[in-house]
Coordinates of C-alpha atoms and ligand atoms in Angstrom, one line a residue:
M111 CA 22.5 2.0 12.2
Q112 CA 25.6 0.4 12.8
V113 CA 26.1 -2.9 14.4
N114 CA 28.7 -4.9 15.9
V115 CA 29.7 -7.9 17.8
S116 CA 32.2 -7.7 20.9
D117 CA 33.0 -10.5 22.8
Q118 CA 34.8 -8.2 25.2
N119 CA 33.1 -8.6 29.5
L120 CA 30.2 -6.3 29.9
N121 CA 31.7 -4.3 32.6
E122 CA 34.9 -3.3 30.0
I123 CA 32.1 -2.2 27.5
Q124 CA 32.8 1.4 26.9
A125 CA 29.0 2.2 25.6
D126 CA 26.5 5.4 26.1
A127 CA 24.4 2.3 27.6
L128 CA 23.9 -1.2 28.2
C129 CA 21.2 -3.4 28.3
L130 CA 19.7 -5.7 30.6
V131 CA 16.8 -8.2 30.6
L132 CA 14.8 -9.6 33.4
F133 CA 12.2 -11.9 33.1
E134 CA 9.0 -11.3 36.6
G135 CA 10.4 -12.4 39.8
E136 CA 13.5 -13.8 38.3
G137 CA 16.9 -14.0 39.8
L138 CA 20.0 -11.8 38.4
S139 CA 21.8 -14.9 36.3
E140 CA 24.9 -15.4 36.2
V141 CA 26.9 -13.0 34.0
M142 CA 24.8 -10.3 35.6
Q143 CA 25.4 -11.4 39.5
E144 CA 29.2 -11.0 37.8
L145 CA 28.2 -7.5 37.0
D146 CA 26.4 -6.7 39.7
G147 CA 30.1 -7.6 42.1
H148 CA 31.3 -4.6 39.7
L149 CA 28.4 -2.7 40.9
Q150 CA 29.1 -2.8 44.8
G151 CA 25.5 -5.2 44.1
E152 CA 23.2 -2.3 42.8
L153 CA 21.2 -4.6 40.7
T154 CA 20.6 -7.2 43.6
D155 CA 19.2 -3.7 46.1
L156 CA 16.7 -2.6 43.3
L157 CA 15.1 -6.7 42.8
T158 CA 15.1 -6.8 46.8
L159 CA 13.7 -3.2 47.6
K160 CA 10.9 -4.3 44.4
E161 CA 11.6 -1.0 42.6
F162 CA 12.0 -3.0 38.8
K163 CA 9.9 -6.3 39.2
G164 CA 10.4 -7.1 35.2
K165 CA 6.8 -6.0 33.9
L166 CA 7.1 -6.5 30.5
Y167 CA 8.9 -3.7 29.1
E168 CA 9.0 -1.9 32.4
T169 CA 12.4 -0.3 31.8
I170 CA 14.2 1.7 34.7
V171 CA 17.6 3.0 34.3
V172 CA 21.1 2.4 36.7
Y173 CA 24.0 4.9 36.8
T174 CA 27.2 3.1 36.7
H175 CA 29.4 6.1 39.0
G176 CA 32.6 4.9 36.6
L177 CA 32.9 1.1 38.3
I178 CA 32.3 -0.3 35.4
K179 CA 33.2 1.3 31.5
S180 CA 29.7 2.1 31.0
P181 CA 27.7 4.8 32.5
R182 CA 24.6 3.5 32.5
I183 CA 22.5 0.6 32.3
I184 CA 19.0 0.0 31.3
L185 CA 17.0 -2.7 32.6
V186 CA 14.4 -4.3 31.1
G187 CA 11.5 -6.6 32.0
A188 CA 10.3 -9.5 29.9
G189 CA 7.1 -10.0 32.1
K190 CA 6.4 -13.9 33.2
K191 CA 8.5 -16.8 32.3
E192 CA 5.6 -18.8 31.3
E193 CA 4.3 -16.0 29.2
Y194 CA 7.1 -15.6 26.7
E195 CA 6.9 -16.0 23.3
S196 CA 10.3 -15.7 20.7
P197 CA 10.4 -14.2 19.1
R198 CA 7.9 -12.1 19.3
L199 CA 8.2 -11.0 22.9
T200 CA 12.0 -11.4 22.2
K201 CA 11.4 -8.3 18.9
N202 CA 9.4 -6.3 21.6
I203 CA 11.3 -5.9 24.5
A204 CA 14.9 -5.4 23.0
G205 CA 12.5 -2.3 20.7
A206 CA 11.1 -1.5 24.5
A207 CA 14.5 -1.0 26.1
A208 CA 16.0 0.3 22.6
R209 CA 12.9 3.4 22.9
R210 CA 14.3 4.0 26.5
A211 CA 17.4 4.5 25.4
V212 CA 16.4 6.6 22.8
K213 CA 14.4 8.7 24.7
L214 CA 17.8 9.5 27.3
G215 CA 20.2 10.3 23.9
V216 CA 22.3 6.9 24.0
K217 CA 24.6 7.1 20.9
K218 CA 26.0 4.3 21.9
L219 CA 24.2 0.6 22.7
A220 CA 25.4 -2.5 23.8
S221 CA 23.3 -5.5 24.8
L222 CA 24.1 -8.8 26.2
L223 CA 22.0 -11.3 23.9
P224 CA 20.1 -13.9 26.1
Q225 CA 20.8 -16.5 23.3
Q226 CA 22.1 -17.1 19.9
E227 CA 18.5 -17.8 18.3
A228 CA 17.5 -14.1 19.8
T229 CA 20.3 -12.6 17.4
A230 CA 18.3 -11.3 15.0
G231 CA 14.9 -10.4 16.9
V232 CA 17.0 -8.0 19.0
I233 CA 18.0 -6.1 16.1
E234 CA 15.6 -6.1 14.6
G235 CA 13.6 -5.0 17.8
V236 CA 16.0 -2.3 18.2
I237 CA 16.9 -1.7 14.8
L238 CA 12.4 -0.5 13.8
A239 CA 12.4 1.0 17.9
N240 CA 15.0 4.0 16.0
Y241 CA 12.6 4.6 13.7
D242 CA 11.1 8.1 13.9
A243 CA 8.9 9.7 11.9
G244 CA 9.4 13.7 12.5
I245 CA 11.0 13.6 9.2
Y246 CA 9.7 16.9 8.5
K247 CA 10.4 18.4 11.5
S248 CA 12.8 21.5 11.3
K249 CA 14.3 21.4 14.7
K250 CA 15.1 17.4 15.0
D251 CA 15.1 15.7 18.4
N252 CA 18.6 14.6 17.7
S253 CA 18.3 11.8 18.9
K254 CA 18.8 7.6 17.6
I255 CA 20.7 4.9 18.3
E256 CA 24.1 4.8 15.7
E257 CA 25.3 2.1 17.2
L258 CA 24.5 -1.3 18.3
I259 CA 27.0 -3.6 20.0
L260 CA 26.0 -7.8 20.5
V261 CA 28.0 -9.1 22.8
G262 CA 28.5 -13.1 21.7
A263 CA 26.2 -12.9 18.5
D264 CA 27.6 -14.8 15.4
P265 CA 28.0 -12.0 13.0
K266 CA 26.7 -13.6 9.2
A267 CA 23.3 -14.2 11.9
V268 CA 24.0 -10.6 12.0
K269 CA 25.0 -9.0 9.0
E270 CA 20.9 -10.4 7.9
A271 CA 19.0 -9.4 10.5
T272 CA 20.7 -5.8 9.9
S273 CA 19.5 -5.7 6.4
T274 CA 16.2 -6.9 7.2
A275 CA 15.6 -4.7 9.6
E276 CA 16.9 -2.1 7.1
A277 CA 14.7 -2.8 4.8
I278 CA 11.7 -2.7 6.7
N279 CA 12.7 1.0 7.9
W280 CA 12.7 2.2 4.3
A281 CA 9.5 0.8 3.5
R282 CA 8.1 2.9 6.7
H283 CA 9.6 5.6 5.3
L284 CA 7.9 5.3 2.4
I285 CA 4.5 5.4 3.8
S286 CA 5.2 7.9 6.4
E287 CA 5.9 10.2 3.3
P288 CA 2.8 12.5 2.6
A289 CA 0.6 11.9 -0.5
N290 CA 2.0 15.0 -1.9
V291 CA 5.3 13.3 -1.7
M292 CA 5.4 10.1 -2.0
T293 CA 3.0 9.9 -5.1
P294 CA 2.3 6.8 -7.7
K295 CA 5.2 8.5 -10.2
K296 CA 7.8 8.6 -7.0
I297 CA 6.9 4.9 -6.4
A298 CA 7.7 4.0 -10.0
D299 CA 11.0 6.0 -9.8
E300 CA 11.8 4.1 -6.2
A301 CA 10.8 0.5 -8.3
R302 CA 13.3 2.0 -11.4
K303 CA 15.9 2.3 -8.6
I304 CA 15.7 -1.3 -7.2
A305 CA 15.8 -3.1 -10.8
R306 CA 18.7 -0.8 -11.4
D307 CA 20.7 -1.5 -8.0
Y308 CA 20.1 -5.3 -8.1
K309 CA 18.9 -6.2 -12.3
L310 CA 15.6 -6.8 -11.0
G311 CA 13.4 -6.9 -14.4
I312 CA 10.9 -4.2 -14.6
E313 CA 7.7 -3.3 -16.4
V314 CA 6.2 0.2 -15.3
I315 CA 3.1 0.1 -17.3
D316 CA 1.1 3.3 -17.8
E317 CA -2.6 4.4 -17.7
K318 CA -2.0 4.6 -22.1
E319 CA -0.8 1.0 -21.6
A320 CA -2.5 -0.3 -19.3
A321 CA -5.7 1.2 -21.8
K322 CA -3.8 -0.8 -24.2
R323 CA -4.2 -4.1 -22.2
K324 CA -7.4 -4.7 -20.9
M325 CA -7.2 -3.3 -17.1
G326 CA -10.3 -2.0 -17.1
A327 CA -10.6 -2.8 -13.4
F328 CA -6.9 -0.7 -12.4
L329 CA -8.1 1.8 -14.7
A330 CA -11.6 2.5 -13.2
I331 CA -9.8 3.9 -10.1
A332 CA -7.1 5.6 -11.6
Q333 CA -9.1 7.5 -13.9
G334 CA -10.5 9.6 -11.1
S335 CA -7.1 11.4 -10.4
D336 CA -5.3 14.3 -12.0
I337 CA -2.0 12.5 -11.8
P338 CA -0.5 9.5 -13.3
S339 CA -1.3 6.2 -11.7
Y340 CA 1.0 3.0 -12.3
M341 CA 1.2 -0.6 -13.1
L342 CA 4.7 -1.6 -11.5
V343 CA 6.4 -4.9 -12.1
L344 CA 9.4 -5.9 -10.4
R345 CA 10.6 -10.0 -11.9
Y346 CA 13.0 -11.4 -10.9
K347 CA 14.2 -14.7 -11.4
S348 CA 15.8 -17.2 -9.8
P349 CA 19.8 -18.6 -10.7
R350 CA 18.8 -22.0 -9.9
V351 CA 15.6 -23.8 -11.7
S352 CA 12.9 -23.5 -10.2
K353 CA 8.8 -24.2 -10.1
T354 CA 7.9 -22.1 -7.9
T355 CA 6.9 -18.5 -9.2
L356 CA 5.8 -16.4 -5.8
G357 CA 3.2 -13.1 -7.0
I358 CA 3.6 -10.4 -4.5
V359 CA 1.2 -8.4 -4.8
G360 CA 0.5 -5.2 -2.6
K361 CA -1.8 -2.5 -2.9
G362 CA -0.7 1.2 -3.6
I363 CA -3.6 3.4 -2.8
T364 CA -1.3 6.8 -2.4
F365 CA -4.4 8.0 -0.6
D366 CA -7.9 7.4 -0.2
T367 CA -10.4 9.7 0.2
G368 CA -12.9 7.0 -0.8
G369 CA -13.4 8.5 -4.2
I370 CA -17.3 9.3 -4.8
S371 CA -18.1 7.6 -1.6
I372 CA -16.1 9.8 0.1
K373 CA -14.8 9.1 3.2
P374 CA -15.5 11.2 6.7
S375 CA -12.7 14.0 6.8
S376 CA -12.0 12.8 10.6
K377 CA -8.6 10.8 10.3
M378 CA -8.7 11.1 6.4
H379 CA -5.0 12.2 6.2
D380 CA -4.3 8.7 7.3
M381 CA -5.3 7.3 4.7
K382 CA -1.8 8.2 2.9
M383 CA -0.8 4.6 4.5
D384 CA -3.1 3.0 1.2
M385 CA 0.2 2.6 0.2
S386 CA 1.2 -0.1 3.2
G387 CA 1.2 -2.9 0.7
A388 CA 2.5 -1.8 -2.5
A389 CA 5.8 -0.2 -0.3
A390 CA 6.1 -3.5 1.4
M391 CA 6.8 -5.3 -1.8
L392 CA 9.5 -2.4 -2.4
A393 CA 11.3 -3.8 0.3
I394 CA 10.6 -7.5 0.1
M395 CA 12.2 -7.4 -4.0
K396 CA 14.7 -5.1 -2.5
L397 CA 15.9 -8.3 -0.1
V398 CA 15.3 -10.9 -2.5
G399 CA 17.7 -9.0 -5.2
E400 CA 19.7 -8.9 -2.0
T401 CA 19.3 -12.9 -1.2
K402 CA 19.2 -13.8 -4.3
P403 CA 16.7 -16.7 -3.5
K404 CA 16.2 -20.1 -5.3
V405 CA 12.9 -19.7 -6.2
N406 CA 11.7 -16.9 -8.8
I407 CA 9.3 -14.2 -7.7
I408 CA 6.9 -11.8 -9.3
G409 CA 6.1 -8.0 -7.6
I410 CA 3.7 -6.8 -8.2
A411 CA 1.4 -3.8 -7.5
P412 CA -0.8 -1.0 -8.5
V413 CA -0.3 2.8 -7.9
T414 CA -3.1 5.1 -8.2
E415 CA -4.9 7.8 -5.8
N416 CA -8.5 7.2 -5.2
M417 CA -9.7 10.7 -5.6
P418 CA -13.4 12.0 -6.5
S419 CA -13.7 14.1 -9.8
G420 CA -16.1 14.8 -13.0
K421 CA -13.6 11.6 -13.9
A422 CA -14.2 9.3 -11.5
S423 CA -15.9 6.2 -11.3
R424 CA -19.4 7.2 -10.3
P425 CA -21.6 4.1 -7.2
G426 CA -22.9 2.1 -9.8
D427 CA -21.0 1.8 -13.0
V428 CA -19.8 -1.8 -13.9
V429 CA -16.3 -2.2 -15.4
K430 CA -14.5 -5.2 -17.0
S431 CA -11.8 -5.8 -15.3
L432 CA -8.7 -8.0 -17.2
S433 CA -9.6 -11.5 -16.7
G434 CA -12.8 -10.4 -18.7
K435 CA -14.9 -10.4 -15.8
T436 CA -17.5 -7.8 -14.8
I437 CA -17.7 -5.5 -11.3
E438 CA -20.8 -3.7 -10.7
I439 CA -18.9 -0.9 -8.3
L440 CA -21.2 -0.5 -5.8
N441 CA -18.9 1.6 -3.2
T442 CA -15.5 3.9 -4.7
D443 CA -14.0 3.5 -1.2
A444 CA -14.2 -0.8 -1.7
E445 CA -11.5 0.7 -4.5
G446 CA -8.5 -1.9 -3.6
R447 CA -10.4 -4.8 -4.7
V448 CA -10.8 -3.5 -7.9
V449 CA -7.6 -2.5 -8.7
M450 CA -5.9 -5.7 -7.0
S451 CA -8.2 -7.5 -8.9
D452 CA -6.0 -6.8 -12.9
A453 CA -3.0 -7.1 -10.6
F454 CA -3.6 -10.4 -9.3
T455 CA -4.5 -10.8 -13.0
Y456 CA -1.5 -10.0 -14.8
V457 CA 0.9 -11.4 -12.2
Q458 CA -0.8 -15.0 -13.0
K459 CA -0.5 -13.8 -16.6
L460 CA 3.8 -12.8 -16.0
G461 CA 3.4 -17.1 -14.7
A462 CA 2.8 -16.6 -11.0
N463 CA 1.6 -19.8 -9.4
K464 CA 1.9 -19.1 -5.8
I465 CA 0.4 -15.9 -4.4
F466 CA 0.9 -13.6 -1.2
E467 CA -0.5 -10.0 -0.9
L468 CA -0.6 -7.5 0.8
S469 CA -3.2 -5.2 1.1
T470 CA -4.7 -1.9 3.3
L471 CA -8.2 -2.9 2.4
T472 CA -10.6 -3.2 5.1
G473 CA -11.2 -0.8 8.5
A474 CA -13.3 -3.6 9.4
A475 CA -9.8 -5.8 9.8
A476 CA -9.7 -2.8 12.9
V477 CA -12.9 -4.3 13.9
A478 CA -12.0 -8.0 13.9
L479 CA -8.4 -8.4 16.0
G480 CA -7.2 -4.7 16.7
P481 CA -3.2 -3.7 15.7
E482 CA -2.5 -7.6 17.1
A483 CA -2.5 -9.4 14.4
A484 CA -3.4 -9.3 10.5
A485 CA -5.6 -11.5 8.5
I486 CA -5.1 -13.7 6.7
L487 CA -7.1 -15.8 4.2
G488 CA -6.8 -17.9 1.0
K489 CA -6.8 -21.2 -0.4
P490 CA -5.8 -24.4 -0.1
D491 CA -5.8 -24.1 3.7
S492 CA -1.7 -26.1 3.6
W493 CA -1.0 -22.8 1.8
V494 CA -2.4 -20.8 4.3
K495 CA -0.9 -22.5 7.2
L496 CA 2.6 -21.9 5.4
V497 CA 3.0 -19.0 5.6
I498 CA 1.4 -18.1 8.9
D499 CA 4.2 -20.3 10.5
A500 CA 6.3 -18.7 8.0
A501 CA 5.6 -15.6 9.9
A502 CA 5.4 -16.6 13.7
S503 CA 8.4 -17.6 13.3
V504 CA 9.7 -13.8 12.6
G505 CA 6.9 -12.6 15.6
E506 CA 4.7 -11.8 13.2
R507 CA 0.6 -13.1 13.5
L508 CA -1.7 -13.6 10.8
W509 CA -4.9 -14.7 12.2
Q510 CA -7.2 -16.6 9.6
L511 CA -10.9 -16.4 8.6
P512 CA -12.7 -18.8 6.7
I513 CA -14.0 -18.3 3.3
Y514 CA -17.4 -20.9 2.6
A515 CA -19.4 -21.6 0.3
E516 CA -22.0 -19.4 1.5
H517 CA -19.4 -15.9 1.8
K518 CA -19.5 -16.6 -2.4
E519 CA -23.6 -15.4 -2.0
L520 CA -21.8 -12.3 -0.3
L521 CA -21.0 -10.7 -4.0
K522 CA -24.0 -11.0 -6.6
S523 CA -24.6 -7.8 -8.5
D524 CA -28.4 -8.0 -10.5
I525 CA -26.9 -6.0 -13.8
A526 CA -22.9 -7.7 -13.5
D527 CA -20.4 -11.1 -12.4
M528 CA -19.9 -9.1 -9.1
G529 CA -20.9 -6.2 -7.2
N530 CA -17.4 -4.9 -5.5
I531 CA -19.0 -4.7 -1.8
P532 CA -21.9 -6.8 -0.4
A533 CA -25.7 -5.7 -1.3
V534 CA -26.2 -5.8 2.8
R535 CA -22.6 -5.4 4.8
S536 CA -21.1 -8.0 6.4
A537 CA -18.5 -9.7 6.6
D538 CA -15.9 -7.3 5.4
V539 CA -12.7 -8.6 5.6
I540 CA -13.6 -11.9 4.6
A541 CA -15.9 -10.2 1.5
G542 CA -12.4 -8.4 0.6
A543 CA -11.0 -11.8 0.2
V544 CA -13.9 -13.5 -1.8
F545 CA -13.9 -10.7 -4.5
L546 CA -9.8 -11.0 -4.8
G547 CA -10.1 -15.0 -4.7
E548 CA -13.0 -14.2 -8.0
F549 CA -9.2 -13.9 -10.0
V550 CA -7.3 -16.5 -8.6
N551 CA -6.9 -19.2 -11.8
K552 CA -7.5 -22.9 -10.5
G553 CA -4.7 -24.4 -8.9
V554 CA -2.9 -21.1 -8.3
D555 CA -1.9 -21.1 -4.1
W556 CA -2.8 -17.8 -2.9
V557 CA -3.6 -16.1 0.5
H558 CA -4.5 -12.2 0.9
I559 CA -3.2 -11.2 4.5
D560 CA -5.1 -8.2 5.2
I561 CA -2.7 -4.8 7.3
G562 CA -5.7 -2.6 7.5
A563 CA -5.0 -2.4 11.0
T564 CA -1.8 -3.4 11.3
A565 CA 0.2 -1.1 9.3
W566 CA -0.4 1.6 11.2
F567 CA -0.1 2.1 15.1
D568 CA -2.3 5.0 15.9
S569 CA -1.0 5.0 19.1
E570 CA 3.3 4.3 20.3
K571 CA 4.1 0.9 21.7
P572 CA 6.7 0.7 24.2
Y573 CA 8.9 -0.6 21.5
L574 CA 7.0 1.0 18.1
A575 CA 6.5 4.7 17.4
K576 CA 3.3 5.6 16.4
G577 CA 1.9 5.1 12.4
P578 CA 3.4 2.3 9.9
S579 CA 4.6 -0.8 11.2
G580 CA 5.8 -2.9 8.1
S581 CA 3.6 -5.2 8.8
G582 CA 4.1 -8.5 6.4
I583 CA 7.3 -7.9 5.3
G584 CA 9.1 -10.1 7.4
A585 CA 6.5 -12.6 7.5
A586 CA 7.3 -12.8 3.5
L587 CA 10.7 -12.6 3.6
S588 CA 10.7 -16.0 5.7
L589 CA 7.7 -17.6 3.9
I590 CA 10.7 -16.7 0.6
K591 CA 13.2 -18.3 3.0
R592 CA 11.1 -21.7 3.4
L593 CA 10.5 -21.9 -0.1
S594 CA 14.5 -21.5 -1.8
S595 CA 15.6 -23.7 0.5
E596 CA 12.4 -27.0 -0.6
S597 CA 13.4 -26.0 -3.8
Ligands
BES35 N1 -8.4 2.1 2.6 C1 -9.5 1.7 3.0 C2 -9.5 0.3 4.0 C3 -8.5 0.9 5.9 C4 -9.9 2.0 6.6 C5 -7.8 1.0 6.1 C6 -9.4 2.1 7.6 C7 -6.8 1.3 6.9 C8 -7.5 2.3 7.9 C9 -9.9 0.4 2.1 O1 -10.6 0.9 1.4 C10 -11.8 0.9 2.4 O2 -12.2 2.1 2.3 N2 -12.4 -0.2 2.9 C11 -13.9 0.0 3.3 C12 -14.3 -1.4 2.2 C13 -15.7 -1.1 2.9 C14 -16.7 -0.4 1.6 C15 -16.8 -2.5 2.2 C16 -14.1 0.5 4.4 O3 -13.2 -0.2 5.1 O4 -14.8 0.4 5.3
ZN36 ZN1 -11.0 3.5 -0.2
ZN37 ZN1 -7.9 1.7 0.6

């Protein structure tokens, strides 16, 4: 989408629709009053007749009958002023207006910026709302916003927000693609393309090479699939010496059947989204290549299917991970942590001293928090807090769950160093983090973010289509920006 800046008066702008935001119970702002003058008081009438209340995500379309240059206005509600939360709601409100615009067939949308700080939120909201997952429909609805005009925005902020949002949509596209298309090989090709475009270092470790390097945990899952699997690594080196090397680790299961511990068939098709962490990693590395931050960054993702077959790991199998620690695979459906353990070990071997990891690790994340927040766990607390803060500053909610010393007991195995699930099922989200924590070296800061409930929306939101959300990408980019400006 093209995003352009304008300083024309609202009545002069020629777009398919103008978007205006109103809080619940609040009157028109000065600029809106001026516009209302041109509209012979139509906006005032709407408010006094209470046809539009300004409730959160409420929208109404007003036709302007040639009184101003744009043929219609989309009014969108921002809810109660005291409940307003920036930038999360800025994004969502802009998204709600944009989705209404998309449904009207608007190609050119203009919006007034409530304030400069809202630039990124509005752009991201509109670009994310404009995404449609119906990529294989023969008859395209064909309605997409092609141009957004922002009145009074700063062009530099516009450029940055636009490329961030486009990268998030690119990741959402990878996630939407079915597992017969978005194979590990296809994802490896995407990684190669990013490495080429931005001159990043790359390693595509195939199964033969992984066996040589003793990535036994990764291979224990990969061996069940008939198609090739890869451990993908992208490396970015800061132009300035930096003591921070951030590892961005993403789970890349292109399809999770559960393996021999097979999943029930209802909703199994959604498990094409189990590579959302890997897609996020690629999008993040794309933007890292574009923005060149002052910290070293290594992106890593194990990409493989999790299939049941004659070659698949069985429940009870014991495997030796790259770290040397042995794992009893009690449940082959808890495959994410198994493949990720080797990614953790390898990224630290390459020099990562801070870890930011995204995985669709558990269904229990949805039980605990639903799609409104992703669970975050890690050590030390200061690193967890830093990530939560960075995420909040771009409107992403992360909610910390604890890791107590007692939780370590969960993964005791009779035969190996650890099991991959608790013998008696409990604290699923925490158990996942405890498992991963076993593969973190002393002195390395780490967070595990369980995007199991946030990566994929089961139903449409007023501001976002059903399907992939791009969860975690904005948080990582915001974190990288902070680390970069500190060093
Ligand atoms: N990929 C799933 C988790 C998942 C489920 C993500 C539904 C999004 C929606 C993961 O590999 C898995 O199957 N986890 C198991 C772990 C359990 C066996 C401890 C789960 O959550 O049931
Ligand atoms: Zn699974
Ligand atoms: Zn999985």
